Tab-separated table of C-alpha atoms and ligand atoms in Angstrom:
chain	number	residue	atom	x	y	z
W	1	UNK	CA	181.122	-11.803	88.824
W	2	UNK	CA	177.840	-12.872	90.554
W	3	UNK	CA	177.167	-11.310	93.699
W	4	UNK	CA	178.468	-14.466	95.620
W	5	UNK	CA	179.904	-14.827	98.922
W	6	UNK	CA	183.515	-15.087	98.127
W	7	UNK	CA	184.711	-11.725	97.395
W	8	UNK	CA	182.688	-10.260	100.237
W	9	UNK	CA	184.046	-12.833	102.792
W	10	UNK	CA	187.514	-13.061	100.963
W	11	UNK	CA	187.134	-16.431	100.081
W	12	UNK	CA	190.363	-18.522	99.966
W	13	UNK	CA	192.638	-16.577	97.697
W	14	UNK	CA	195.275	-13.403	97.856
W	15	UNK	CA	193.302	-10.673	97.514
W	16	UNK	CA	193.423	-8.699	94.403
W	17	UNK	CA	195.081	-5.226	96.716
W	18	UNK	CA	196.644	-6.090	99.966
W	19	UNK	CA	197.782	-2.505	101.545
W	20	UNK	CA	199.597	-3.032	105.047
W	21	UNK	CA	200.812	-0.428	107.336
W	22	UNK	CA	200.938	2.746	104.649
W	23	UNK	CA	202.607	5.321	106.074
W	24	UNK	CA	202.553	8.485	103.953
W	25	UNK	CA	204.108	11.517	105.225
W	26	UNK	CA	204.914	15.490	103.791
W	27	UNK	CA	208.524	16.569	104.241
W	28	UNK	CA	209.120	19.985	105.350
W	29	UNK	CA	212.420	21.972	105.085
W	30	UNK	CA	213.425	22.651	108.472
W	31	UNK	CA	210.829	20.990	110.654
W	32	UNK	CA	209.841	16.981	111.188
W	33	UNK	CA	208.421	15.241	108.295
W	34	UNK	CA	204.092	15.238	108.761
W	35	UNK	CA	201.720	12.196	108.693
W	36	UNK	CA	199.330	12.239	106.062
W	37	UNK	CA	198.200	8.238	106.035
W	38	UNK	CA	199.371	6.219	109.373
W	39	UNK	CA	199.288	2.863	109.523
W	40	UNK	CA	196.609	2.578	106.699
W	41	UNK	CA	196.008	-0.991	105.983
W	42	UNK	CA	193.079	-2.216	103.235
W	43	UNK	CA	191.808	-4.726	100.614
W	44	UNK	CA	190.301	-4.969	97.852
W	45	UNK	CA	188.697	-8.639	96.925
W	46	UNK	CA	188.497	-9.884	93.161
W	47	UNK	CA	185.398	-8.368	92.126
W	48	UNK	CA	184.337	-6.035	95.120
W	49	UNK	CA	183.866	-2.966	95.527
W	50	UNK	CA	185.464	-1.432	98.333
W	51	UNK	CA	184.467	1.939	99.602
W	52	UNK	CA	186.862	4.342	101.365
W	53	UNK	CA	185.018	7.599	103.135
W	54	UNK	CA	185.536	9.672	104.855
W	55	UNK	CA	185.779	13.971	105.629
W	56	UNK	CA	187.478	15.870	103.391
W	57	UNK	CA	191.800	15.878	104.281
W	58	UNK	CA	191.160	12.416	105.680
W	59	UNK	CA	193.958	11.412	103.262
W	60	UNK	CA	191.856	9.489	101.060
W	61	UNK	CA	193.662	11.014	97.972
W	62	UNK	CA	196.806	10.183	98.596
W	63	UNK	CA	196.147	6.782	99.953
W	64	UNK	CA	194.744	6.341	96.471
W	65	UNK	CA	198.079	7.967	94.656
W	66	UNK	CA	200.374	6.588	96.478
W	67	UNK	CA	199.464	3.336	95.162
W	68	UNK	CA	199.918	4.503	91.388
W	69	UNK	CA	203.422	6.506	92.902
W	70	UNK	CA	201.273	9.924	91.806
W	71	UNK	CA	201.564	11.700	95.339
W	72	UNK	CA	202.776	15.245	94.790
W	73	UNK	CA	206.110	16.645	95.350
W	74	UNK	CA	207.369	16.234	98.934
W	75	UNK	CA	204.698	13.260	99.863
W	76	UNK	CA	206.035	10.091	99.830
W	77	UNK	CA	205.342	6.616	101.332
W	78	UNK	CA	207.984	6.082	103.987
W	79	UNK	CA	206.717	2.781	105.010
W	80	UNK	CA	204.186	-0.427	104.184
W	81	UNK	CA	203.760	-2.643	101.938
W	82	UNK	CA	200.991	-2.456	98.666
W	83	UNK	CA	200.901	-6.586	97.020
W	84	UNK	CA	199.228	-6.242	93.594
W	85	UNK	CA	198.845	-9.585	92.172
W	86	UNK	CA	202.272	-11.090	93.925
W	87	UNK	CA	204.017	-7.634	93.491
W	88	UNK	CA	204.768	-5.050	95.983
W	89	UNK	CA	203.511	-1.556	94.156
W	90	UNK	CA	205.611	0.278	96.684
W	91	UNK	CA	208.657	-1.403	95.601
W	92	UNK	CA	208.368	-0.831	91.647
W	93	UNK	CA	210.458	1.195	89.922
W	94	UNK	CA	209.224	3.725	87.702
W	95	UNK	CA	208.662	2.012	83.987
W	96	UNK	CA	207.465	-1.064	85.925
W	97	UNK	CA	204.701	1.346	87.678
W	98	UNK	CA	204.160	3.112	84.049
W	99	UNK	CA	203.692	-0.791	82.809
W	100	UNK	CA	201.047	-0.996	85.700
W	101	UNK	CA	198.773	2.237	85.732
W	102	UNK	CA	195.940	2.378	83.554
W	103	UNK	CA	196.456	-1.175	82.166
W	104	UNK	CA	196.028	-3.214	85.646
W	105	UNK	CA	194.962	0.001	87.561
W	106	UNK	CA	193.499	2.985	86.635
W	107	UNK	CA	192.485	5.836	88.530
W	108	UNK	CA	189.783	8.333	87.950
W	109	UNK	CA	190.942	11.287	89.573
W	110	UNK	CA	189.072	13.683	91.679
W	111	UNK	CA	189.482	16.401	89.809
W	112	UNK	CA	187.438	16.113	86.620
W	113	UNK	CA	188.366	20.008	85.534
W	114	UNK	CA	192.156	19.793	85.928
W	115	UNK	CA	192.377	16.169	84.968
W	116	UNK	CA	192.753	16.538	81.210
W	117	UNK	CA	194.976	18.409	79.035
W	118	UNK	CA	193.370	21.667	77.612
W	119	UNK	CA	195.164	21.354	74.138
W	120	UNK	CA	194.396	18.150	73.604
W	121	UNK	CA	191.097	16.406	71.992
W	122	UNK	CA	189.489	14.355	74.485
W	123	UNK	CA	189.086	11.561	71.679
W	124	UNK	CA	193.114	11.587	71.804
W	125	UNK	CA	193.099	11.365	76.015
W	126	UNK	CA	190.814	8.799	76.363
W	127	UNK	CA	192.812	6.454	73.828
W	128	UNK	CA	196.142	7.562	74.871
W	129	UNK	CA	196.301	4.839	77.618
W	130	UNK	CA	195.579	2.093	74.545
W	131	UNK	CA	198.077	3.786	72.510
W	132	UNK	CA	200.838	3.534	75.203
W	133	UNK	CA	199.994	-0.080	76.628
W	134	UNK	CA	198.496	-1.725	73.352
W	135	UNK	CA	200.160	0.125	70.766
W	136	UNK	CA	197.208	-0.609	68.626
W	137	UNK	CA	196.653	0.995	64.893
W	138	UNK	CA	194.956	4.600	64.742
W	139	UNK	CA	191.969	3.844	63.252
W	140	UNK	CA	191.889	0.875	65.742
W	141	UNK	CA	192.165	3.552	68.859
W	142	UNK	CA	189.762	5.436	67.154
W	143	UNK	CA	186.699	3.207	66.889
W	144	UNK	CA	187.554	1.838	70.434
W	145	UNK	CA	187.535	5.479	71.661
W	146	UNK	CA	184.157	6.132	70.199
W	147	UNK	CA	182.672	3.456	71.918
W	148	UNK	CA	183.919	3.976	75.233
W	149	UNK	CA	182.590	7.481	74.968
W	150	UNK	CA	179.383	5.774	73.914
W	151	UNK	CA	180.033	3.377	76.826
W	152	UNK	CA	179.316	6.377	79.282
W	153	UNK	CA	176.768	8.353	77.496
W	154	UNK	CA	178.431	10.673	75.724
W	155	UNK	CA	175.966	11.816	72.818
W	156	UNK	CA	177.408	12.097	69.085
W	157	UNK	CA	180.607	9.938	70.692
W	158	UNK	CA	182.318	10.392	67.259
W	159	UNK	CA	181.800	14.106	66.640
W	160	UNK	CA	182.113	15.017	70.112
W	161	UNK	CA	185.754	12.617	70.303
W	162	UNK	CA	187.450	15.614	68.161
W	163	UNK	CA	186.510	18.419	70.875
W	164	UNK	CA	188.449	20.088	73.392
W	165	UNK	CA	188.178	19.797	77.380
W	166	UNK	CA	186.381	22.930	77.311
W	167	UNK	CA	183.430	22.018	74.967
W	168	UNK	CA	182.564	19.541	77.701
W	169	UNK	CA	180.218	20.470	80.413
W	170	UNK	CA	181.947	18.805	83.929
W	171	UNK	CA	179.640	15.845	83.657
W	172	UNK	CA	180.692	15.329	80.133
W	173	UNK	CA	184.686	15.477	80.934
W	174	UNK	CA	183.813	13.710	84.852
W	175	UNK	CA	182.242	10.970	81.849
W	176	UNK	CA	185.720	11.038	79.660
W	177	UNK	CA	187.480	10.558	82.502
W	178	UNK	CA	185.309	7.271	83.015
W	179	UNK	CA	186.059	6.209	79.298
W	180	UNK	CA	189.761	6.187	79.790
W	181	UNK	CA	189.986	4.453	82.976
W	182	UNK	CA	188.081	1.866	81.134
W	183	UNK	CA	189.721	1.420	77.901
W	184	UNK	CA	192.424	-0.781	78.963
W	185	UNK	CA	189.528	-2.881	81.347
W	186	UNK	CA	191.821	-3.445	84.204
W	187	UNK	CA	191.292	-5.613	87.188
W	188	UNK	CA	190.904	-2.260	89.320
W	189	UNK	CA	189.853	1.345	89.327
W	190	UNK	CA	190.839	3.194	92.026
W	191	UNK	CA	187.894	5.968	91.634
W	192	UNK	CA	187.903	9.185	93.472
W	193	UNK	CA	185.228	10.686	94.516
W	194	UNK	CA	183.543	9.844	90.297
W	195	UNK	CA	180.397	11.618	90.714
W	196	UNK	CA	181.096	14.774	93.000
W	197	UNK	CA	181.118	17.246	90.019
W	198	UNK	CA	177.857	15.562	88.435
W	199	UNK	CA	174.244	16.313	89.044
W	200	UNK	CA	172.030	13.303	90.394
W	201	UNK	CA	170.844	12.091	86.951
W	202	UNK	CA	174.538	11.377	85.780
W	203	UNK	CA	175.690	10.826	88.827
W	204	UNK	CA	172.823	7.741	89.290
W	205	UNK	CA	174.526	6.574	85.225
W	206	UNK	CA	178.275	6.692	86.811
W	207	UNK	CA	177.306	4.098	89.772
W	208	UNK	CA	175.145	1.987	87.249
W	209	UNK	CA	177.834	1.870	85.209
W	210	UNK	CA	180.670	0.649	87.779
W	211	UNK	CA	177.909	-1.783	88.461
W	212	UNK	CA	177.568	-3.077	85.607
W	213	UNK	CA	181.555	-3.361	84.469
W	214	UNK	CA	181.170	-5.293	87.646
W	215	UNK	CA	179.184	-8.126	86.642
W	216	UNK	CA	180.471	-8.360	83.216
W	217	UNK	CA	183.987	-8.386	83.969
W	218	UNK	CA	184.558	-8.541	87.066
W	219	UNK	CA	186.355	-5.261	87.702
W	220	UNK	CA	187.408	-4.212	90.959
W	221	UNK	CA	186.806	-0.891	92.654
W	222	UNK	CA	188.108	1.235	95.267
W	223	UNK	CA	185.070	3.200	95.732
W	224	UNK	CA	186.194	6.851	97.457
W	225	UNK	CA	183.490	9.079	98.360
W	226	UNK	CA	182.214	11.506	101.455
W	227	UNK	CA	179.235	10.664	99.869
W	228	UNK	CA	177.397	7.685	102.468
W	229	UNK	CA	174.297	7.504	100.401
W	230	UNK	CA	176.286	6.374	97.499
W	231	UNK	CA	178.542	4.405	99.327
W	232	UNK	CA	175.679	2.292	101.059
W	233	UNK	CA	173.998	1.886	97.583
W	234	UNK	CA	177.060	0.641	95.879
W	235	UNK	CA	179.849	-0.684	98.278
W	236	UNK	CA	180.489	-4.432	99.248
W	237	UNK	CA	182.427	-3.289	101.998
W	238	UNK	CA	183.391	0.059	103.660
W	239	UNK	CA	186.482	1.328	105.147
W	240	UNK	CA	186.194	4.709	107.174
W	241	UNK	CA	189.177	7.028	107.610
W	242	UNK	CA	189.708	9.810	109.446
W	243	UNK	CA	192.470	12.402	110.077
W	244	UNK	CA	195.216	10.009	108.324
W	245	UNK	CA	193.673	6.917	110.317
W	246	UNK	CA	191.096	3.746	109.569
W	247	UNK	CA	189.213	4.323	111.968
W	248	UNK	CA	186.590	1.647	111.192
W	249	UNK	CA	186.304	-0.990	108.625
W	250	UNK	CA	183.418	-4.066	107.807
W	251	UNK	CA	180.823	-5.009	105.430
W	252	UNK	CA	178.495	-2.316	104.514
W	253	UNK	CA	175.423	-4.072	106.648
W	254	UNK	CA	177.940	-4.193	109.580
W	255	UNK	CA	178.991	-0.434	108.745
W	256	UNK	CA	175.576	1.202	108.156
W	257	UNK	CA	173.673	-1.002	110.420
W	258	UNK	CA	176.138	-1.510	113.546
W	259	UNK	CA	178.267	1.359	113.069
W	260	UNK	CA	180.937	1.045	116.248
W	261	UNK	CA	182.898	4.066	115.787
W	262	UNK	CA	181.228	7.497	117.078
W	263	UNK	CA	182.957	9.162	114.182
W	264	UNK	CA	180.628	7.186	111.887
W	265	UNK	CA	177.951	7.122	113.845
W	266	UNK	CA	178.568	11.455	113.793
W	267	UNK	CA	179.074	10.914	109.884
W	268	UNK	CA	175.894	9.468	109.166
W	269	UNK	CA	174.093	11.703	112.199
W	270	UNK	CA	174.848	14.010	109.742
W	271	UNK	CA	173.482	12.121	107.031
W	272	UNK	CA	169.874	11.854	108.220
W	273	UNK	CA	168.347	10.678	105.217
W	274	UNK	CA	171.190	8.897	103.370
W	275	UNK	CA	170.393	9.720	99.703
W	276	UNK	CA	170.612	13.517	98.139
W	277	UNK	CA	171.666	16.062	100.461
W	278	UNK	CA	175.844	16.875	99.862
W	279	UNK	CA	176.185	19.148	102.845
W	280	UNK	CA	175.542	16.373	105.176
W	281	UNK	CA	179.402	15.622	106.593
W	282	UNK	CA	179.734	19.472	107.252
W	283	UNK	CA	177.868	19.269	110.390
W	284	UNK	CA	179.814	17.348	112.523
W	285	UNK	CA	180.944	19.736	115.106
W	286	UNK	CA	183.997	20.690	115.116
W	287	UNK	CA	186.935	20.327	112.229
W	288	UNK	CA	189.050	17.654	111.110
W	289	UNK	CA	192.313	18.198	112.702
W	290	UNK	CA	195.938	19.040	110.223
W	291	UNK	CA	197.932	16.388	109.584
W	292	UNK	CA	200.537	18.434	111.669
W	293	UNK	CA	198.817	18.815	114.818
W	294	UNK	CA	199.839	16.818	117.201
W	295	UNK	CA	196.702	14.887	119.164
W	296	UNK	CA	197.671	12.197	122.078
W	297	UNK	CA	195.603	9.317	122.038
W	298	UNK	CA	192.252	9.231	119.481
W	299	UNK	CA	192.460	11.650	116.756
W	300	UNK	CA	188.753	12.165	116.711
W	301	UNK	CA	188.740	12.649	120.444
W	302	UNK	CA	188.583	16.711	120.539
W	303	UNK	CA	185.240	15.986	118.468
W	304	UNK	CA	183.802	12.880	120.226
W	305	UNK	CA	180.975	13.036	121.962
W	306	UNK	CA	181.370	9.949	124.196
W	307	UNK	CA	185.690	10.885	124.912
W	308	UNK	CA	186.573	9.772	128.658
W	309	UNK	CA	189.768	9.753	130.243
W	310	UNK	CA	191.478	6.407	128.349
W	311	UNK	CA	190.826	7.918	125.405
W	312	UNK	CA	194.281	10.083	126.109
W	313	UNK	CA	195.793	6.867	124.874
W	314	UNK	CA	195.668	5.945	121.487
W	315	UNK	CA	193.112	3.250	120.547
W	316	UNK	CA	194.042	0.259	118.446
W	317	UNK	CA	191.696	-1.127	115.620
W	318	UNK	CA	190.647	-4.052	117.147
W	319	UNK	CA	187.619	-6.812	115.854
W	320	UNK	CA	184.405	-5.390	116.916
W	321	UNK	CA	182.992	-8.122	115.364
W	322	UNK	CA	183.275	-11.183	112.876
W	323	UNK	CA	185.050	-8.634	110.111
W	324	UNK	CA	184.198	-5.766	111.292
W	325	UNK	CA	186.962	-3.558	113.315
W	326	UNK	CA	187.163	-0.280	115.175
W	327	UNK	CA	189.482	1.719	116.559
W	328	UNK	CA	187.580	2.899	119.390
W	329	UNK	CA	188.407	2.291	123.267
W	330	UNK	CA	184.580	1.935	123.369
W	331	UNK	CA	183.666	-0.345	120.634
G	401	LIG	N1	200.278	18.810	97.468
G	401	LIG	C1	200.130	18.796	98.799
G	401	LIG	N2	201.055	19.374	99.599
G	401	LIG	C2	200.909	19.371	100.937
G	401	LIG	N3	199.876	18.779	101.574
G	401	LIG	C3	198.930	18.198	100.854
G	401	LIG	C4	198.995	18.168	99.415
G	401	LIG	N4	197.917	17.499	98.970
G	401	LIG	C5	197.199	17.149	100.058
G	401	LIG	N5	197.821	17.561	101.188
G	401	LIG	C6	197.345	17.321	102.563
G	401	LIG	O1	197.193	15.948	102.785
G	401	LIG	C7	196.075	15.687	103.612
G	401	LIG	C8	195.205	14.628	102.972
G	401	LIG	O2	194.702	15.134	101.764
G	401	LIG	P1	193.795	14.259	100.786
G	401	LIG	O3	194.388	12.924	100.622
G	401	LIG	O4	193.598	15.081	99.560
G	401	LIG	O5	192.435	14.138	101.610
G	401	LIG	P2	190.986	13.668	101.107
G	401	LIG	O6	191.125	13.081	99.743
G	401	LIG	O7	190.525	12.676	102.129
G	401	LIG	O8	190.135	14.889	101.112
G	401	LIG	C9	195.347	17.007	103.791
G	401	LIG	O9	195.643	17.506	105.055
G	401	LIG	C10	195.952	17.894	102.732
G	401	LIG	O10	195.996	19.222	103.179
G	402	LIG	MG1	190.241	13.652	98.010
């Protein structure tokens, strides 16, 4: 789609992902259950791409799983809502979600070098989710497969479609990864963190590429990076999360040039040019708290600069301004 005004102010219709109040927690044997997303609520327009950063352990991950009902043993979604075209993702059961992931939404996971099968030729992987939702002839899959691989710059796509994860450098299988989130072209990837493993020149292909499936077809994104450069080059809008929380959502001019929060003010202190250095969010003083300690009030108050007295009581995310909100006593 063009780069209009509708999906970035959200126009008149549902949105393509409506997530309200996630709650995501880790159960434990003999203690309380742990938070790991609270009260996460996000969208995702037809045609935008939505950003979602944040510090490592911000939850990002499982935000992201949770929608395709991939969390890990013992992490499960305990309450909120996920509408997906008219349908609550939260409330499917399991061959309805199989029905849904990779066909309407596909994920590129975060880890490129565990993500496919060792045994398995990466031709096979990057058709299989054609062969399961399509059940399309062979030779059918096959072509397809080659140019998807060619799709993402993989050179020799036919010759190298027969080799095994390990002949791939972690570009290469970060790339394959790409292809099969692509093959069945749904509405929206959820991508996680695409590039981290790549080196700039690939990594600069990966975000051209999302780019372009863009304006062609009008894919959706949900954009998940601690990468800001990346995120400001790329994102139509930005939510930031931190320690289990949105702590600040908005357009990306509102977000980069008005930042409210000091947490994203700290995360791009750290980031003092914006493009090319990947230490940057490492030197925000302090750490990001566990998900199982307890902190009254802000969560990002132990490492705020700017904490007073109120700040002992959590915060709501409230409008900062026109679509742009913070959960900051300050903001
Ligand atoms: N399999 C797991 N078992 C227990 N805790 C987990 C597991 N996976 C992630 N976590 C915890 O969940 C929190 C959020 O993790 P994650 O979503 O991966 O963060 P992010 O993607 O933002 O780096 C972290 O504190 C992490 O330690
Ligand atoms: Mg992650």
């Amino acid at each position: 789609m063009a780069e209009g005004a509708t999906a970035r102010d959200g126009g008149g219709a549902a949105p393509l992902l409506e997530v309200v109040g996630l709650r995501i927690e880790l159960e434990r044997r003999a203690e309380a259950p742990v938070p790991i997303a609270r009260d996460v609520s996000l969208r995702v327009e037809e045609g935008e791409i939505v950003g979602l950063i944040g510090e490592s352990g911000s939850g990002k991950t499982m935000t992201a799983k949770s929608l395709l009902g991939l969390l890990p043993e013992r992490i499960r979604v305990v309450a909120g809502r996920a509408m997906f075209r008219s349908r609550d993702l939260f409330a499917l059961t399991p061959p309805q979600m199989r029905e849904v992931r990779g066909a309407e939404i596909a994920l590129i996971p975060q880890d490129a070098l565990h993500a496919l099968n060792p045994v398995q030729v990466v031709g096979r992987q990057v058709g299989e989710p054609v062969e399961v939702h399509a059940r399309r002839p062979g030779p059918e899959i096959r072509e397809l497969v080659v140019r998807l691989l060619e799709r993402v710059h993989i050179p020799n796509p036919r010759a190298r479609s027969a080799d095994y994860p390990h002949q791939f450098s972690g570009g290469m299988q970060q790339r394959a990864l790409t292809a099969m989130a692509l093959s069945m072209e749904p509405p929206l990837i959820l991508a996680d963190e695409p590039t981290t493993a790549l080196d700039v020149t690939i990594q600069a292909e990966i975000i051209a590429l999302i780019r372009d499936l863009r304006a062609q077809t009008g894919t959706s994104f949900l954009f998940i990076s601690h990468d800001l450069g990346l995120v400001s080059s790329l994102c139509d809008r930005i939510y930031v999360m931190y320690a289990g929380e949105i702590v600040e959502s908005g357009v990306r001019e509102e977000i980069f040039d008005r930042p409210r929060h000091p947490y994203t003010r700290a995360l791009m202190g750290a980031a003092p040019r914006l493009l090319g250095n990947p230490e940057r969010l490492s030197t925000i003083p302090g750490r990001i708290p566990q998900p199982s300690e307890e902190i009254a009030g802000c969560r990002f108050r132990v490492r705020c600069p700017l904490a007073e007295a109120r700040c002992a009581e959590p915060p709501p995310l409230r409008e900062a301004a026109r679509g742009h909100d913070a959960r900051c006593w300050l903001a």
